[in-house]
PDB file of C-alpha atoms in Angstrom:
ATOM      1  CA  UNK V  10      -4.651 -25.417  25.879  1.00  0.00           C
ATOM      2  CA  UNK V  11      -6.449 -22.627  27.894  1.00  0.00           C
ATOM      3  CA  UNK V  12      -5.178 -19.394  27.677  1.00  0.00           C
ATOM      4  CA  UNK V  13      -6.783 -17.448  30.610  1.00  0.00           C
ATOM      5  CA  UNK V  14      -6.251 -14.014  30.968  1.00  0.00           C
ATOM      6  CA  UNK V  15      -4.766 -12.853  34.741  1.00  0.00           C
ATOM      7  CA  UNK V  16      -4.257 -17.284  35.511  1.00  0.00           C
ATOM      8  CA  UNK V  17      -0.730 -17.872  37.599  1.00  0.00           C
ATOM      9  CA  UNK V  18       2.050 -19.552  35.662  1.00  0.00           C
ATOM     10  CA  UNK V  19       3.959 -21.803  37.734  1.00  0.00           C
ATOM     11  CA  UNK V  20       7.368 -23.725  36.978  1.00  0.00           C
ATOM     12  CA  UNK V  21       7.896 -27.201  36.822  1.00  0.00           C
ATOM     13  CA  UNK V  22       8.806 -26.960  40.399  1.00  0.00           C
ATOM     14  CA  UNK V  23       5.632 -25.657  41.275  1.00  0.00           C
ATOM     15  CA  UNK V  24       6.938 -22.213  42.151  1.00  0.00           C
ATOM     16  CA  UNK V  25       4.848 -19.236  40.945  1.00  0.00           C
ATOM     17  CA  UNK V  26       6.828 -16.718  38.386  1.00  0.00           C
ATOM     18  CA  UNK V  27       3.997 -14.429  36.961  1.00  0.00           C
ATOM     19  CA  UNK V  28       0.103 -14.461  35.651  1.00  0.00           C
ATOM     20  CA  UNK V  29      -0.676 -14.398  32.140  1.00  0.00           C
ATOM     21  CA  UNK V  30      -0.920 -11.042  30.547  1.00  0.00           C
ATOM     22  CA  UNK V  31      -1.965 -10.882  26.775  1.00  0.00           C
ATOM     23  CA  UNK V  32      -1.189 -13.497  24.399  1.00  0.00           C
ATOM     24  CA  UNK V  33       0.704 -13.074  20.844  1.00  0.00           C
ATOM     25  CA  UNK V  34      -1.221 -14.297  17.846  1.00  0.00           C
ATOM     26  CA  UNK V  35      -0.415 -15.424  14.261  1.00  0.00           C
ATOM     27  CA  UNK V  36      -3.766 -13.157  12.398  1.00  0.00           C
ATOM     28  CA  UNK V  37      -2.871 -15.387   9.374  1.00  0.00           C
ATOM     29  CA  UNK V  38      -3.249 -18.898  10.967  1.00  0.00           C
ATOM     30  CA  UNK V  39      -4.833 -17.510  13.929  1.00  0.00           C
ATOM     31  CA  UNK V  40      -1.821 -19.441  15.440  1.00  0.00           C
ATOM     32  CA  UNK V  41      -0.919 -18.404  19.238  1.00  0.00           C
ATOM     33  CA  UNK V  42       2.794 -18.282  19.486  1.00  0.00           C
ATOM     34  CA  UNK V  43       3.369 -16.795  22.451  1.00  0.00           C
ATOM     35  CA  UNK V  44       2.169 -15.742  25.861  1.00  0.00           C
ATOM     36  CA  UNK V  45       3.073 -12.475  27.862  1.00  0.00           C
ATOM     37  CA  UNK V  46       3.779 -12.927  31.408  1.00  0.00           C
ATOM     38  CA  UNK V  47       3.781  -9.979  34.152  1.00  0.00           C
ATOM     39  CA  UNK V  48       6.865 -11.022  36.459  1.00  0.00           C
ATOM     40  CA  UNK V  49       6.946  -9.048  40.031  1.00  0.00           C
ATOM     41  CA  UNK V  50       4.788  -7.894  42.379  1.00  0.00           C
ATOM     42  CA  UNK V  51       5.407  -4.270  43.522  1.00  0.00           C
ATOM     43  CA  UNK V  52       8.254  -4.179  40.476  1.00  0.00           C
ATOM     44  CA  UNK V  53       6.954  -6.043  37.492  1.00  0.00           C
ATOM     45  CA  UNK V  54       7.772  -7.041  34.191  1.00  0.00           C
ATOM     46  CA  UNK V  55       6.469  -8.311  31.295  1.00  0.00           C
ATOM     47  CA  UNK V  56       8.254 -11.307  29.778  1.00  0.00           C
ATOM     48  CA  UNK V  57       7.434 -13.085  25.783  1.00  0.00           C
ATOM     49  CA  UNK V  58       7.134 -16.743  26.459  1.00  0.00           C
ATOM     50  CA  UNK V  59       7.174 -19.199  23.843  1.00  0.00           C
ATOM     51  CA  UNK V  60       4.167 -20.949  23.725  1.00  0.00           C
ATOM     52  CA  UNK V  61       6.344 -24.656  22.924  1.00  0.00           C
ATOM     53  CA  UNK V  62       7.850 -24.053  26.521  1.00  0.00           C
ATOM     54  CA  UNK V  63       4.264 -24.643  28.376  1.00  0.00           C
ATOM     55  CA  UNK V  64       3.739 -28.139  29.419  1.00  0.00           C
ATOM     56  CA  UNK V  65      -0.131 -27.457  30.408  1.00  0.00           C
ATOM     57  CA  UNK V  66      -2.432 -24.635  30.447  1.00  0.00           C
ATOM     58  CA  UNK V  67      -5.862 -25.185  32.819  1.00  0.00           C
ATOM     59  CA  UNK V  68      -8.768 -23.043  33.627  1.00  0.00           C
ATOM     60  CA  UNK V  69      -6.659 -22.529  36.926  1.00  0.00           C
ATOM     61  CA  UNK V  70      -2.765 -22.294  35.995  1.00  0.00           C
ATOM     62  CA  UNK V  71       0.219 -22.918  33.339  1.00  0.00           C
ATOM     63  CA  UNK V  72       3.034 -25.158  34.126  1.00  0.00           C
ATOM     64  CA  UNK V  73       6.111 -25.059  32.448  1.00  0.00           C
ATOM     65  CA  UNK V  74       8.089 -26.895  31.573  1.00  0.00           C
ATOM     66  CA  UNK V  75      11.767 -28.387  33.231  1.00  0.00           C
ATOM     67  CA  UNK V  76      13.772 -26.673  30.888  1.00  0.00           C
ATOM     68  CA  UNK V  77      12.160 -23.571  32.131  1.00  0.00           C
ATOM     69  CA  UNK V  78      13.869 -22.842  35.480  1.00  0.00           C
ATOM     70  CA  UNK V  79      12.941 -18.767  35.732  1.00  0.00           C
ATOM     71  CA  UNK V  80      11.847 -16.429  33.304  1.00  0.00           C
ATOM     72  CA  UNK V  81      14.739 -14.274  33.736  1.00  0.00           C
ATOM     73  CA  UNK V  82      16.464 -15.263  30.673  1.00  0.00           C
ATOM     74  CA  UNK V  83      13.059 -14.490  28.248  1.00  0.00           C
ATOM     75  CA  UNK V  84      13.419 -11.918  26.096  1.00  0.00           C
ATOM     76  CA  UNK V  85      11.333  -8.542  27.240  1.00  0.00           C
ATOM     77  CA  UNK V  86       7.882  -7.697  25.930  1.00  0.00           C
ATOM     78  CA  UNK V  87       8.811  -4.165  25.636  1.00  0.00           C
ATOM     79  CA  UNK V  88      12.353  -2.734  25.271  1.00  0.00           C
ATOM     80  CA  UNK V  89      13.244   1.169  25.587  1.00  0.00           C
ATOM     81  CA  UNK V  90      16.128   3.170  24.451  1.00  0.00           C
ATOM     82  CA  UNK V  91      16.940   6.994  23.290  1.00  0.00           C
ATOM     83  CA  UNK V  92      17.290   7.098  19.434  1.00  0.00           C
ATOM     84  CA  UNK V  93      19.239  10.657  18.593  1.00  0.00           C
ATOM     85  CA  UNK V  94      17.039  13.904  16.495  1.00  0.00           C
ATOM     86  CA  UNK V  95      18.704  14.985  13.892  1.00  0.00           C
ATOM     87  CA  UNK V  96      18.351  17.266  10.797  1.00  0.00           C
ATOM     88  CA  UNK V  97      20.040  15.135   8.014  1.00  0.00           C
ATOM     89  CA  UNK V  98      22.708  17.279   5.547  1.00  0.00           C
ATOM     90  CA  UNK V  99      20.573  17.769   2.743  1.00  0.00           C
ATOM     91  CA  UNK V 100      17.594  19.120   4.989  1.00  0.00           C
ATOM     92  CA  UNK V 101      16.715  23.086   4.224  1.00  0.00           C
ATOM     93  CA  UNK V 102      18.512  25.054   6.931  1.00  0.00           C
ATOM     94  CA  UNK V 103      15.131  26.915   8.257  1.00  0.00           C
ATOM     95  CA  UNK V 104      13.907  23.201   8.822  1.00  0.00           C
ATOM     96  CA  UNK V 105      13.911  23.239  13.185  1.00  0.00           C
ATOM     97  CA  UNK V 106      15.414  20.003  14.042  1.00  0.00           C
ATOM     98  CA  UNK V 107      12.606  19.786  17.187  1.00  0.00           C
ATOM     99  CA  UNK V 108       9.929  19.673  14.407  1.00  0.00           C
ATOM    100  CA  UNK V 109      11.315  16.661  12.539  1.00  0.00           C
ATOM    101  CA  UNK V 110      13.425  14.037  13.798  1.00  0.00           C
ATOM    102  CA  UNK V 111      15.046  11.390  11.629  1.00  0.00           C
ATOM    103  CA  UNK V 112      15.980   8.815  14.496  1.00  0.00           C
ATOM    104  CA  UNK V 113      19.741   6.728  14.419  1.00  0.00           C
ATOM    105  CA  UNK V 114      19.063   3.266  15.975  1.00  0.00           C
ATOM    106  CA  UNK V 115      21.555   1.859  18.170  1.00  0.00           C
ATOM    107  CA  UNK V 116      21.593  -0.045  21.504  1.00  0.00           C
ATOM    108  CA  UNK V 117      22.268   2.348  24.709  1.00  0.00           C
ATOM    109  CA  UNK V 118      25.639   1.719  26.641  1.00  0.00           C
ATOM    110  CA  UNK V 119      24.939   1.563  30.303  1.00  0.00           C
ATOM    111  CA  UNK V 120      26.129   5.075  31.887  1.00  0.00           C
ATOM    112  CA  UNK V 121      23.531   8.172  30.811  1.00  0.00           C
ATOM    113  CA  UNK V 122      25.758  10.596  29.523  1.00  0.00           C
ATOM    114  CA  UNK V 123      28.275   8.948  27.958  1.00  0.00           C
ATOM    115  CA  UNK V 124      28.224   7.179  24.606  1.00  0.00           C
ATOM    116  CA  UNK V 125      25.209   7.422  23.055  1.00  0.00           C
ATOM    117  CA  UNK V 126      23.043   7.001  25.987  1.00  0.00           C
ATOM    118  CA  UNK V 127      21.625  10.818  26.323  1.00  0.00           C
ATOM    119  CA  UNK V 128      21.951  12.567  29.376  1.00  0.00           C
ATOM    120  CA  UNK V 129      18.656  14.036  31.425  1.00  0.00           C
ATOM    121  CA  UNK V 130      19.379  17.817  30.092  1.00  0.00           C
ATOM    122  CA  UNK V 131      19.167  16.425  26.411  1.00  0.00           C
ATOM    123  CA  UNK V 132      16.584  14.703  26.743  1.00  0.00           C
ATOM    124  CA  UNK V 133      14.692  17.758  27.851  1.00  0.00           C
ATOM    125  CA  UNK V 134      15.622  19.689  25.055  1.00  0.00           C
ATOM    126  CA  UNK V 135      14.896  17.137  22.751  1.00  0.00           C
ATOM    127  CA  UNK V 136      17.974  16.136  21.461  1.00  0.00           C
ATOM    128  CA  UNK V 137      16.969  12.876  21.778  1.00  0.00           C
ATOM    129  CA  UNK V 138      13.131  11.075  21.593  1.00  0.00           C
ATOM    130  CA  UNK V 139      12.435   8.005  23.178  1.00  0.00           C
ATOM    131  CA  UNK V 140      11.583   4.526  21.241  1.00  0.00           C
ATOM    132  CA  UNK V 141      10.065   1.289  22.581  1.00  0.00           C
ATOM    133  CA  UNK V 142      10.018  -1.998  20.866  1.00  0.00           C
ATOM    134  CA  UNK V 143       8.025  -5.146  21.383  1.00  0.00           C
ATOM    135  CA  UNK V 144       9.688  -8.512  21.599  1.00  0.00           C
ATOM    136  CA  UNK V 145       7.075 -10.386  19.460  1.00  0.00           C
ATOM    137  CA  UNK V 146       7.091 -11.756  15.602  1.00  0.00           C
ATOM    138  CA  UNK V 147       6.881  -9.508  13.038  1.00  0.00           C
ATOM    139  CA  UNK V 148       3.123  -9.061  11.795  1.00  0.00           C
ATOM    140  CA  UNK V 149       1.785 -10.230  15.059  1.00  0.00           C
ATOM    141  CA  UNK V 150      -1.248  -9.294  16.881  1.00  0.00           C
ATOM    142  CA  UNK V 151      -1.041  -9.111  21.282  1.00  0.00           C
ATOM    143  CA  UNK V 152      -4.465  -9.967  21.824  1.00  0.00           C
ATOM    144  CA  UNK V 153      -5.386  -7.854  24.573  1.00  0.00           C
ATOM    145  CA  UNK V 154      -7.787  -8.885  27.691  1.00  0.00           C
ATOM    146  CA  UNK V 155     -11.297  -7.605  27.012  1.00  0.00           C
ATOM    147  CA  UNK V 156     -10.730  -6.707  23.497  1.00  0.00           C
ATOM    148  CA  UNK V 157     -13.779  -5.981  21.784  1.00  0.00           C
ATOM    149  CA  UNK V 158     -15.750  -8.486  19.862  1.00  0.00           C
ATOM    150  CA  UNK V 159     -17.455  -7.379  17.170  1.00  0.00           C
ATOM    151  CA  UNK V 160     -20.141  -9.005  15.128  1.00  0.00           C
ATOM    152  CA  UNK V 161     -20.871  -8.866  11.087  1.00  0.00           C
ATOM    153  CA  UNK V 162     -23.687  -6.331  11.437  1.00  0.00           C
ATOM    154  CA  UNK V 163     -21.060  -4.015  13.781  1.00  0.00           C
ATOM    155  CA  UNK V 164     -23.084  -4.960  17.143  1.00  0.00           C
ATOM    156  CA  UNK V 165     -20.545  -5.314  20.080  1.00  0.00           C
ATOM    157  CA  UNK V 166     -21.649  -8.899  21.264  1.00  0.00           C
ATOM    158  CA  UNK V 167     -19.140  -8.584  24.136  1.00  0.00           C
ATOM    159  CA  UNK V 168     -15.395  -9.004  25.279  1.00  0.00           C
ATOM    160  CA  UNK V 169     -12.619 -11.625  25.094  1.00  0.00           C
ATOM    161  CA  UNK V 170     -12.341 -13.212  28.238  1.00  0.00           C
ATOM    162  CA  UNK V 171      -9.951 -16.397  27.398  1.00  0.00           C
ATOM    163  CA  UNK V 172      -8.558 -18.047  24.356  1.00  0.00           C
ATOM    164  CA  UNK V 173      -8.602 -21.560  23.654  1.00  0.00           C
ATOM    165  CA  UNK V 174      -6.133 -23.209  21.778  1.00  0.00           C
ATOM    166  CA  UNK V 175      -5.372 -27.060  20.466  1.00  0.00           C
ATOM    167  CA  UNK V 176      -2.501 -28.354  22.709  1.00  0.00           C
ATOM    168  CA  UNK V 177      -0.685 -29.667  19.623  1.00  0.00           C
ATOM    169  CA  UNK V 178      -0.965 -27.033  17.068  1.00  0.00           C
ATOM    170  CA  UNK V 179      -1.441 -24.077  18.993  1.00  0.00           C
ATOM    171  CA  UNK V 180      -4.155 -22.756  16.917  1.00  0.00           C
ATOM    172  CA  UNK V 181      -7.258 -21.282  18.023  1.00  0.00           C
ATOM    173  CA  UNK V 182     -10.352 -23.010  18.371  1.00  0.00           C
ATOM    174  CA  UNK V 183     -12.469 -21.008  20.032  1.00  0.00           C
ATOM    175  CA  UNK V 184     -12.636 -17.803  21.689  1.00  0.00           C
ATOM    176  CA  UNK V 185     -14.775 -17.181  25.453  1.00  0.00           C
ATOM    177  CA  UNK V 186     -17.210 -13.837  25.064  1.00  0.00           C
ATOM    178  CA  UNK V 187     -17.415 -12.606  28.382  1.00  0.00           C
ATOM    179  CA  UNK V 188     -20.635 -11.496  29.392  1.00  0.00           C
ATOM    180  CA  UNK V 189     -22.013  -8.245  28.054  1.00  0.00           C
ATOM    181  CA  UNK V 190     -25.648  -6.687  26.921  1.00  0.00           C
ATOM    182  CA  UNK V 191     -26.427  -9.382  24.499  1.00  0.00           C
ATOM    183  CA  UNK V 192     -25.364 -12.677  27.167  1.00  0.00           C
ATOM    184  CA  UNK V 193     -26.022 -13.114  30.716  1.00  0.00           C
ATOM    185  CA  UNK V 194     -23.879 -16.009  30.315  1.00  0.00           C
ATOM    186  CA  UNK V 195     -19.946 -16.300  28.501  1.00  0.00           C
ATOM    187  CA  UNK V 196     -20.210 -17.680  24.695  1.00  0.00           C
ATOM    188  CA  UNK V 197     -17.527 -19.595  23.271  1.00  0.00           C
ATOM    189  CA  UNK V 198     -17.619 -18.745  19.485  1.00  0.00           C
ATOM    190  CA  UNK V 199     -15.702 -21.202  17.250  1.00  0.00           C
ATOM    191  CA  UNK V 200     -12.658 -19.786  15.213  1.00  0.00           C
ATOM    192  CA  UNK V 201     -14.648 -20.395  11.958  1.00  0.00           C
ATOM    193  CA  UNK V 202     -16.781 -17.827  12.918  1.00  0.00           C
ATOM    194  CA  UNK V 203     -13.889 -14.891  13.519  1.00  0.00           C
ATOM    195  CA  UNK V 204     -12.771 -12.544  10.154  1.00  0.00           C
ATOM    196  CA  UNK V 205      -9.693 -11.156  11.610  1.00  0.00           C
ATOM    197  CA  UNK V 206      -8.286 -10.229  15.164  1.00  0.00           C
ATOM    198  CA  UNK V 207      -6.518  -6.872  16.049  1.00  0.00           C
ATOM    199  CA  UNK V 208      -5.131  -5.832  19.536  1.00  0.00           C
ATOM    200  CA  UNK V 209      -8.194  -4.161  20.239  1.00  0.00           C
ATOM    201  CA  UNK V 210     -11.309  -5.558  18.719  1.00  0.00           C
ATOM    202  CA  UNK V 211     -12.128  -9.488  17.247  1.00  0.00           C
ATOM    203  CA  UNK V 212     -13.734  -8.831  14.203  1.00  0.00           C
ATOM    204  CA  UNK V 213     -17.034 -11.754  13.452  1.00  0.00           C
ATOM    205  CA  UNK V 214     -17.781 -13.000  10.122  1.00  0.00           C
ATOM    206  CA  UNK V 215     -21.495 -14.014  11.451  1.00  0.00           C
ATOM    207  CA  UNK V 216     -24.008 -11.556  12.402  1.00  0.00           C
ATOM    208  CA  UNK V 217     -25.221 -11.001  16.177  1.00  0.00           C
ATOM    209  CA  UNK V 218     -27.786 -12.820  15.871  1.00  0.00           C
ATOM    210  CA  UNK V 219     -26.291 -16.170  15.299  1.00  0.00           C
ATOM    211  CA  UNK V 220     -24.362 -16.053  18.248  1.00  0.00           C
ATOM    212  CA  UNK V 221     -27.688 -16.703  20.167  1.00  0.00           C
ATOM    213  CA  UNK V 222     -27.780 -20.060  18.730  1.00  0.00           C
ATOM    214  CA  UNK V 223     -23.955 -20.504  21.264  1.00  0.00           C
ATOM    215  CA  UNK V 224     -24.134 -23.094  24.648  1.00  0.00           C
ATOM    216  CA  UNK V 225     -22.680 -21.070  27.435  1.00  0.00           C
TER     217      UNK V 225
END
């Protein structure tokens, strides 16, 4: 299973609902669980697909599968809301409440200005402080597109261009090194070979030099 960055996810139907954004990933296992998908053209939105509900995922598009009729029922990559600022009982009085903010988590009605939802002239005076969430598993990693890949000697051999995964376990095999000052030519660098991943930066547990030793 190809997970290429930008690539058009159709439906079984062969209807296009968005282009692969950043894929979720397991830095434990090195597991991809899920995909996020940019909905929308002039209005978009991210969506956190499960990675079970792809039938096939190609060089040049994902197909889900029947069960998958839209993505409108997906959960949201990112969620906002208004949690309230407030000076808790015990704090000293001479404490300013705009200087330290112990939030109250709740989920927003629908009208600003009633309920908890804050209204415009709050917000501006800080009454409230705005929180956003992501949608993924707890301890994940979003791999972001042309996050930087680092080798064991701290040489930046280049950038993640795709992620390949085995259709049946969803685990990483090997990750595409887009082409940078060491390569004229993308590398595909075998899992074995990667220490950890974070959002920003794949970190290599071989040197740079190794990596010259890669087929394009």
């Amino acid at each position: 299973m190809k997970f290429n960055y930008g690539v058009s996810v159709f439906s079984a139907k062969g209807d296009k609902v968005g282009t692969i954004e950043q894929v979720v990933v397991d830095p434990r296992t090195k597991e991809v669980s899920h995909a996020i998908v940019q909905q929308g053209f002039l209005f978009t939105e991210s969506k956190v697909l499960p990675v079970d509900l792809i039938a096939e995922a190609t060089d040049e598009r994902v197909t889900l599968k029947e069960a998958v009729d839209d993505l409108e029922a997906l959960p949201k990559f990112e969620e906002s809301y208004y949690v309230k600022a407030a000076v808790p009982s015990d704090a000293p009085p001479t404490t300013p409440a705009v200087n330290r903010a112990w939030p109250l988590y709740y989920f927003p009605p629908e009208e600003p200005g009633k309920g908890l939802i804050p209204k415009e002239s709050d917000v501006h005076t800080q009454k409230y402080v705005r929180r956003t969430d992501r949608n993924v598993p707890e301890g994940a990693i979003v791999l972001e597109e042309d996050a930087e890949v680092i080798s064991a000697d701290g040489e930046h051999v280049g950038d993640v261009a795709k992620v390949l995964a085995d259709a049946e376990s969803n685990r990483i095999t090997h990750i595409l090194i887009s082409r940078g000052l060491l390569f004229k030519e993308e590398r595909r660098v075998p899992v074995s070979w990667i220490d950890r991943v974070a959002e920003e930066t794949v970190y290599l547990a071989v040197e740079s030099s190794l990596l010259n030793t890669l087929r394009p």
